[in-house]
XYZ file of C-alpha atoms in Angstrom:
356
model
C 38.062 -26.946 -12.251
C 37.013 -25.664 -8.888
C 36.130 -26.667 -5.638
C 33.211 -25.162 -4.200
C 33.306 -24.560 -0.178
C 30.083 -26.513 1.035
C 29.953 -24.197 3.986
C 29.593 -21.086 1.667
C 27.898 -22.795 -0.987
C 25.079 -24.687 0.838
C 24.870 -21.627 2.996
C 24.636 -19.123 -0.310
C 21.742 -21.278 -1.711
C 19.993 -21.437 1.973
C 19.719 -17.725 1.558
C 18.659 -17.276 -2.081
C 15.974 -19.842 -1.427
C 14.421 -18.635 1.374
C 14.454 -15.084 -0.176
C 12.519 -16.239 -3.063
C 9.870 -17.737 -1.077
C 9.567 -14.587 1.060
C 9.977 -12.113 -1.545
C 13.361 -10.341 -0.097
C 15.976 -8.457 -1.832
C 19.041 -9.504 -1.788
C 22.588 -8.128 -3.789
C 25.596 -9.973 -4.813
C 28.498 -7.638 -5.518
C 32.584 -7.532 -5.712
C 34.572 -4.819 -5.171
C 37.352 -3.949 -8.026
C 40.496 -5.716 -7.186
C 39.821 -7.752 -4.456
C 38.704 -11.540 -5.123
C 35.900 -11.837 -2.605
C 32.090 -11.512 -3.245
C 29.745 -10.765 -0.928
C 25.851 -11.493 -1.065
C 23.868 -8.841 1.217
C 20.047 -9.692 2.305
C 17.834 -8.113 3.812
C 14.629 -9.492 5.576
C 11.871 -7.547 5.113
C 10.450 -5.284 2.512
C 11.590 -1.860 3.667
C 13.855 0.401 1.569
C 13.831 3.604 3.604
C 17.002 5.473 3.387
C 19.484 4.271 6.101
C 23.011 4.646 6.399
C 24.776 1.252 6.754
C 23.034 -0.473 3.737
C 23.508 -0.959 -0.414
C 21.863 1.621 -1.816
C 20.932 1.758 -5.592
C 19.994 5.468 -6.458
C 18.283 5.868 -9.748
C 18.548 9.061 -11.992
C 17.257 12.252 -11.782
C 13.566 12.282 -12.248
C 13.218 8.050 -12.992
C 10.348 6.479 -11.990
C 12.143 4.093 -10.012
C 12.755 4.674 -6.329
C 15.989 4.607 -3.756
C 16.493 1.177 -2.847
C 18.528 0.881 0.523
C 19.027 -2.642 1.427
C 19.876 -3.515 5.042
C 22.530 -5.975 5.683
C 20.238 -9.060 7.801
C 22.462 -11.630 6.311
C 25.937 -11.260 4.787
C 27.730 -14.261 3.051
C 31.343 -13.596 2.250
C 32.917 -15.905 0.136
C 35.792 -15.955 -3.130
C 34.329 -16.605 -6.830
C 35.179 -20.400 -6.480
C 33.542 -21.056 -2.974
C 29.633 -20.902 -4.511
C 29.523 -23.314 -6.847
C 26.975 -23.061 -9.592
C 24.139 -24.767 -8.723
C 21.878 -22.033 -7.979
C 18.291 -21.253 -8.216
C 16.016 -19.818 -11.043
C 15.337 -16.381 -10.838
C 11.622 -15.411 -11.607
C 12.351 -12.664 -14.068
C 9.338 -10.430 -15.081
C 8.350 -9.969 -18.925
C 9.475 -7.235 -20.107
C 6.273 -4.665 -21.026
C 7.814 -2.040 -22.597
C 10.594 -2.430 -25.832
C 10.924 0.808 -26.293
C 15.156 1.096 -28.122
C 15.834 4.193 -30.384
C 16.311 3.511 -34.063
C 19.138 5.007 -35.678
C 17.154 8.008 -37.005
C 15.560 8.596 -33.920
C 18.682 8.764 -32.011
C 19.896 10.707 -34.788
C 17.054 13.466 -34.359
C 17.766 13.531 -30.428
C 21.560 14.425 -31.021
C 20.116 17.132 -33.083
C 17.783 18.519 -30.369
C 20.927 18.817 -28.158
C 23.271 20.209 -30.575
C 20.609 22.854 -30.893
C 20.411 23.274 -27.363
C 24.197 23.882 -27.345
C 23.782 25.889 -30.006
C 21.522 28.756 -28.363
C 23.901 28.447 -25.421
C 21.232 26.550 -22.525
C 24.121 24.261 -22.121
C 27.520 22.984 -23.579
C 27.612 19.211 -23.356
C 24.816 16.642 -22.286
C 24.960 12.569 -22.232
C 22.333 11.050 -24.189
C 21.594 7.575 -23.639
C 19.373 4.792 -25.032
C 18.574 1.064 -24.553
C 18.834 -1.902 -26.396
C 17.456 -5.326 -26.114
C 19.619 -9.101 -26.049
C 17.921 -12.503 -26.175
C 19.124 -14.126 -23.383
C 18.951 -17.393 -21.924
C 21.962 -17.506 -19.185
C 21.227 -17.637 -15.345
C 21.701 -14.281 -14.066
C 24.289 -16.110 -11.671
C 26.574 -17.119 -14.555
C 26.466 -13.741 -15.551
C 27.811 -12.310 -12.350
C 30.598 -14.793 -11.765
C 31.627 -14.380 -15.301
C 31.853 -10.966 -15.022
C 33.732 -10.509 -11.551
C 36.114 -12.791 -13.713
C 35.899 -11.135 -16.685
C 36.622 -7.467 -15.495
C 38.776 -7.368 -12.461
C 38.653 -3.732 -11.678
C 35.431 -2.710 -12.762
C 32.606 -3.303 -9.590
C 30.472 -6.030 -10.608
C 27.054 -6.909 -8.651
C 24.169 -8.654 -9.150
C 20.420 -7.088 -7.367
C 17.314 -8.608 -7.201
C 13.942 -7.200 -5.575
C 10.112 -7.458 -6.896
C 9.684 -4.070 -6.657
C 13.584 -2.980 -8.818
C 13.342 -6.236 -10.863
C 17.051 -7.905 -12.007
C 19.835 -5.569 -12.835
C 23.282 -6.157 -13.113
C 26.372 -4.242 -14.613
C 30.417 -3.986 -14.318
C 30.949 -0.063 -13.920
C 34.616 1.443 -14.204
C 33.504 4.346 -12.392
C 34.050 5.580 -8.606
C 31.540 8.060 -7.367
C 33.224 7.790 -3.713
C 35.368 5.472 -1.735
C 36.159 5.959 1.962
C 39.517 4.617 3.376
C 41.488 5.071 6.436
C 39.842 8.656 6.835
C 40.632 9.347 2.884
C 37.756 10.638 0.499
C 38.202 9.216 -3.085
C 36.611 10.247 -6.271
C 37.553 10.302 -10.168
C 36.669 12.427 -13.349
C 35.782 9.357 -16.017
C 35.077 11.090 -19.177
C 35.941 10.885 -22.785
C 36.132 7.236 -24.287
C 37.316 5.432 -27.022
C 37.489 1.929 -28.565
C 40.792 0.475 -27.071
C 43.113 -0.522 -30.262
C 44.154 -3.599 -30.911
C 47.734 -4.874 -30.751
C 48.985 -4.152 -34.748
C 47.434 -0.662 -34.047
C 48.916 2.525 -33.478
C 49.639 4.269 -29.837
C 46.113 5.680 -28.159
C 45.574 9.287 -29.444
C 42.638 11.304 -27.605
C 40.984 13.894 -30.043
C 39.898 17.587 -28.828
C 36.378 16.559 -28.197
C 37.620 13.945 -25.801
C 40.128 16.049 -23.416
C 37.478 19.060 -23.765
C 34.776 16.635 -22.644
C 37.408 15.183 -19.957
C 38.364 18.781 -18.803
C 34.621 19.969 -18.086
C 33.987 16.952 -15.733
C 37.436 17.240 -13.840
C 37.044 20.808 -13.627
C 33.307 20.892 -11.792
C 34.661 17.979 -9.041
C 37.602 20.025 -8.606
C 34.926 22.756 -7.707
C 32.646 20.596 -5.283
C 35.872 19.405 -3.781
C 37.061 23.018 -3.208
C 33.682 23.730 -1.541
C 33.436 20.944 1.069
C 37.204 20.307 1.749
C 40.036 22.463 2.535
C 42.113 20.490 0.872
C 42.187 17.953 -1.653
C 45.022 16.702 -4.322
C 44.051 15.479 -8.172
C 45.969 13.142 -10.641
C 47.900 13.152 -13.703
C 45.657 12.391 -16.845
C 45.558 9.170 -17.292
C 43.917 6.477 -19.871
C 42.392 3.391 -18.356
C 40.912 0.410 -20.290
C 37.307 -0.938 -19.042
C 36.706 -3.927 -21.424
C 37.045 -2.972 -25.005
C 36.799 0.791 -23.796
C 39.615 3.317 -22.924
C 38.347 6.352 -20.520
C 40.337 9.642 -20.168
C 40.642 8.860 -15.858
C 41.582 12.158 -13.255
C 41.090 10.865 -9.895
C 40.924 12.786 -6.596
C 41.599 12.518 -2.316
C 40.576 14.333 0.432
C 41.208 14.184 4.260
C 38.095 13.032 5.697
C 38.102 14.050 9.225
C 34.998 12.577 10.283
C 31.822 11.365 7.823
C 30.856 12.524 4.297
C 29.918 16.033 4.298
C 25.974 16.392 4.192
C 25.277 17.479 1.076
C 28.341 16.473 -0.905
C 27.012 13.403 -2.195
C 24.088 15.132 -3.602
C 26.547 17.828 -4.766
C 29.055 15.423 -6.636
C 25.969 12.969 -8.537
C 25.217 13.166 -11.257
C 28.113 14.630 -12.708
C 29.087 16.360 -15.989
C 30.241 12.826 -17.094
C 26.962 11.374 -17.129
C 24.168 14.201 -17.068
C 26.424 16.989 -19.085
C 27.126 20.878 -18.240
C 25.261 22.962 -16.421
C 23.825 20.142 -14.758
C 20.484 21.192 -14.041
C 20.130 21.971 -17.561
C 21.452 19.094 -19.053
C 19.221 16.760 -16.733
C 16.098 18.555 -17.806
C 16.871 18.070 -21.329
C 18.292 14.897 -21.054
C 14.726 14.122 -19.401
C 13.152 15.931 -22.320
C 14.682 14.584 -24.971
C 15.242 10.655 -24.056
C 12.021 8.347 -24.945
C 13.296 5.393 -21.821
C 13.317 5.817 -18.395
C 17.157 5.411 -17.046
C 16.050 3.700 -14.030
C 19.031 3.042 -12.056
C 21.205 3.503 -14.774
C 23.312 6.261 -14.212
C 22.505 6.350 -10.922
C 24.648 4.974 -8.055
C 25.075 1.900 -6.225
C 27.201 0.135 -4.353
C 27.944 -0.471 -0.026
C 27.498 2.627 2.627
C 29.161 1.165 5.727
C 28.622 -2.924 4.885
C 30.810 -4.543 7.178
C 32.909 -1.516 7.345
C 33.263 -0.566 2.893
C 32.130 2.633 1.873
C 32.259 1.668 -2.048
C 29.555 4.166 -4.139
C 29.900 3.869 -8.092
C 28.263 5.413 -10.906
C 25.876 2.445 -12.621
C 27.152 2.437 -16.215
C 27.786 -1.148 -18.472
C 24.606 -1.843 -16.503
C 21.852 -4.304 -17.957
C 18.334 -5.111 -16.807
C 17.045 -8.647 -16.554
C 14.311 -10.084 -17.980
C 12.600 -13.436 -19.340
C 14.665 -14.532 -22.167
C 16.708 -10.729 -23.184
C 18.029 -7.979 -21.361
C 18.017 -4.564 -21.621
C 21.201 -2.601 -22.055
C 21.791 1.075 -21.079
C 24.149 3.057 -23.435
C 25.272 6.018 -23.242
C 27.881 9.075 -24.504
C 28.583 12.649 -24.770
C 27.337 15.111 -26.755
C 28.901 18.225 -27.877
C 28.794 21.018 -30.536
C 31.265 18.809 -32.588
C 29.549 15.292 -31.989
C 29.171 13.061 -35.348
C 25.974 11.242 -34.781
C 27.235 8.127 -36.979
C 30.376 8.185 -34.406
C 28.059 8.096 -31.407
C 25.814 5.904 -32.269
C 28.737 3.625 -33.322
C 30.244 4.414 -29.607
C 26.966 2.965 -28.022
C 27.456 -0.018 -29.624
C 31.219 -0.937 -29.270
C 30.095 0.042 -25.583
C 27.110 -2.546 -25.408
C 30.198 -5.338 -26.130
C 30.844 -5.260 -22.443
C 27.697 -6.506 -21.122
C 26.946 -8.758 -24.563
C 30.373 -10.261 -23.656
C 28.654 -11.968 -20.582
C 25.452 -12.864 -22.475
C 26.905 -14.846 -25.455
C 29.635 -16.574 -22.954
């Protein structure tokens, strides 16, 4: 058992209560590896693009706007110092139910293997939702993920106009430290083994799907920095999921080059190659809106962390079920039995928190 700080705790609910009643955002999130989370509100309803704030991009062409949320009121605090009593969230009904039966995800791989086929592009992620009764605070569900998955960035955001959305992404768009530019290639997955199985092996769709993504940030990187060094291939584990991982550095001498953020999202890994071309199809093709998954989120100069991620293992909130965002390549040589089976070992990680 834990002890709760009553500073942090009674301070924590303070907040959430008076944001409620007053209709302001507010975001928890936890940074991979560290053991402190931070909640973020912001008092007034005013999302215009700023730079020391959250900010929650959605994807290409969603519906949904940029939400920027300015840091009124920070609360820093470890997992154990908030306690649990916290207040019910008013979750909206969800109106639409809109998830892709196997067949109909079936014919949508088909419409991009065609694609591929007449050479408009060579890989593109298609995606799809499903809904999960669920009756757990969305509170629960953040602590027991920042528990759960210690290196993935967990958060937890709120707003009446964005709804509830919360997700524990393994993937780094950008991190700024100590004048260093961070970024990584996440591509190509897998279910991890278990421990009476044999040694990870990655297939030729994987490392070809790997090498496109590492190959086009190499490229941006070229173009905005002089130089920049790149990793050894590596396999990382998020949950029950093993990513093909190259990350990259660059000097930053001053700020983020305008532009490059633009530049680098959405990458190959999660819109496909030629970009352009795969978003339009992707837009084409999918029956959901994304919304903000896929995007990016995370802090832009919040009490000095520049932390951006791409939103993947990302759920949406609702009265009683959530909807989960799932997503994976497609190429010339996808199986649609395979991927459809992907999408599903990937939904574990977020179903994880809703059955705990």
């Amino acid at each position: 058992m834990y002890s709760p700080k009553p500073d942090i705790a009674k301070a924590s609910i303070e907040l959430l209560n008076k944001a409620l009643s007053n209709d302001w955002p507010f975001v928890f999130f936890r940074i991979p590896g560290q053991e402190s989370v931070l909640i973020v509100q912001q008092q007034k309803l005013d999302f215009r693009k700023r730079r020391n704030a959250f900010y929650m991009v959605p994807w290409p062409g969603s519906s949904n706007k940029p939400f920027y949320l300015r840091p009124d009121i920070v609360i820093k605090g470890k997992t154990s110092d908030f306690g649990d009593d916290f207040p019910i969230l008013p979750l909206p009904i969800a109106n639409i139910h809109h998830q892709a039966s196997f067949d109909g995800y079936k014919q949508q791989v088909q419409a991009i293997k065609a694609a591929i086929q007449k050479g408009a592009i060579e890989k593109a992620i298609l995606s799809r939702t499903k809904f999960v009764k669920n009756s757990r605070s969305p509170f629960a569900i953040f602590f027991d993920a920042c528990n759960l998955y210690p290196s993935a960035f967990c958060y937890l955001s709120y707003s009446i106009e964005t709804g509830c959305w919360m997700g524990a992404t393994p993937e780094t768009l950008l991190e700024i430290k100590d004048h260093r530019l961070f970024t990584m290639a996440l591509a190509g997955s897998q279910r991890a083994p278990s421990m009476d199985e044999q040694p990870v092996q990655w297939g030729e769709k994987e490392v070809k799907e790997h090498e496109i993504v590492a190959e086009t940030i190499a490229g941006i990187l070229g173009e905005y920095f002089e130089n920049f060094s790149q990793s050894d291939l590596q396999t990382i584990q998020a949950g029950n999921v093993l990513h093909l991982r190259t990350e990259f550095e660059a000097h930053l001498a001053k700020q983020i080059p305008t532009g490059f953020i633009d530049e680098l999202h959405p990458t190959p890994a999660i819109a496909g190659y030629p970009k352009n071309a795969a978003i339009q199809l992707i837009n084409k093709v999918e029956q959901h809106d994304r919304g903000y998954y896929t995007g990016y989120i995370g802090p832009n100069k919040v009490l000095g962390l520049t932390h951006l991620y791409v939103n993947l293992r990302c759920m949406q909130l609702f009265n009683g079920e959530a909807r989960l965002y799932l997503g994976g390549g497609i190429t010339m040589d996808s199986d649609e039995q395979k991927e459809w089976d992907e999408t599903e070992w990937k939904a574990d990680t977020m179903q994880r928190l809703l059955q705990a």
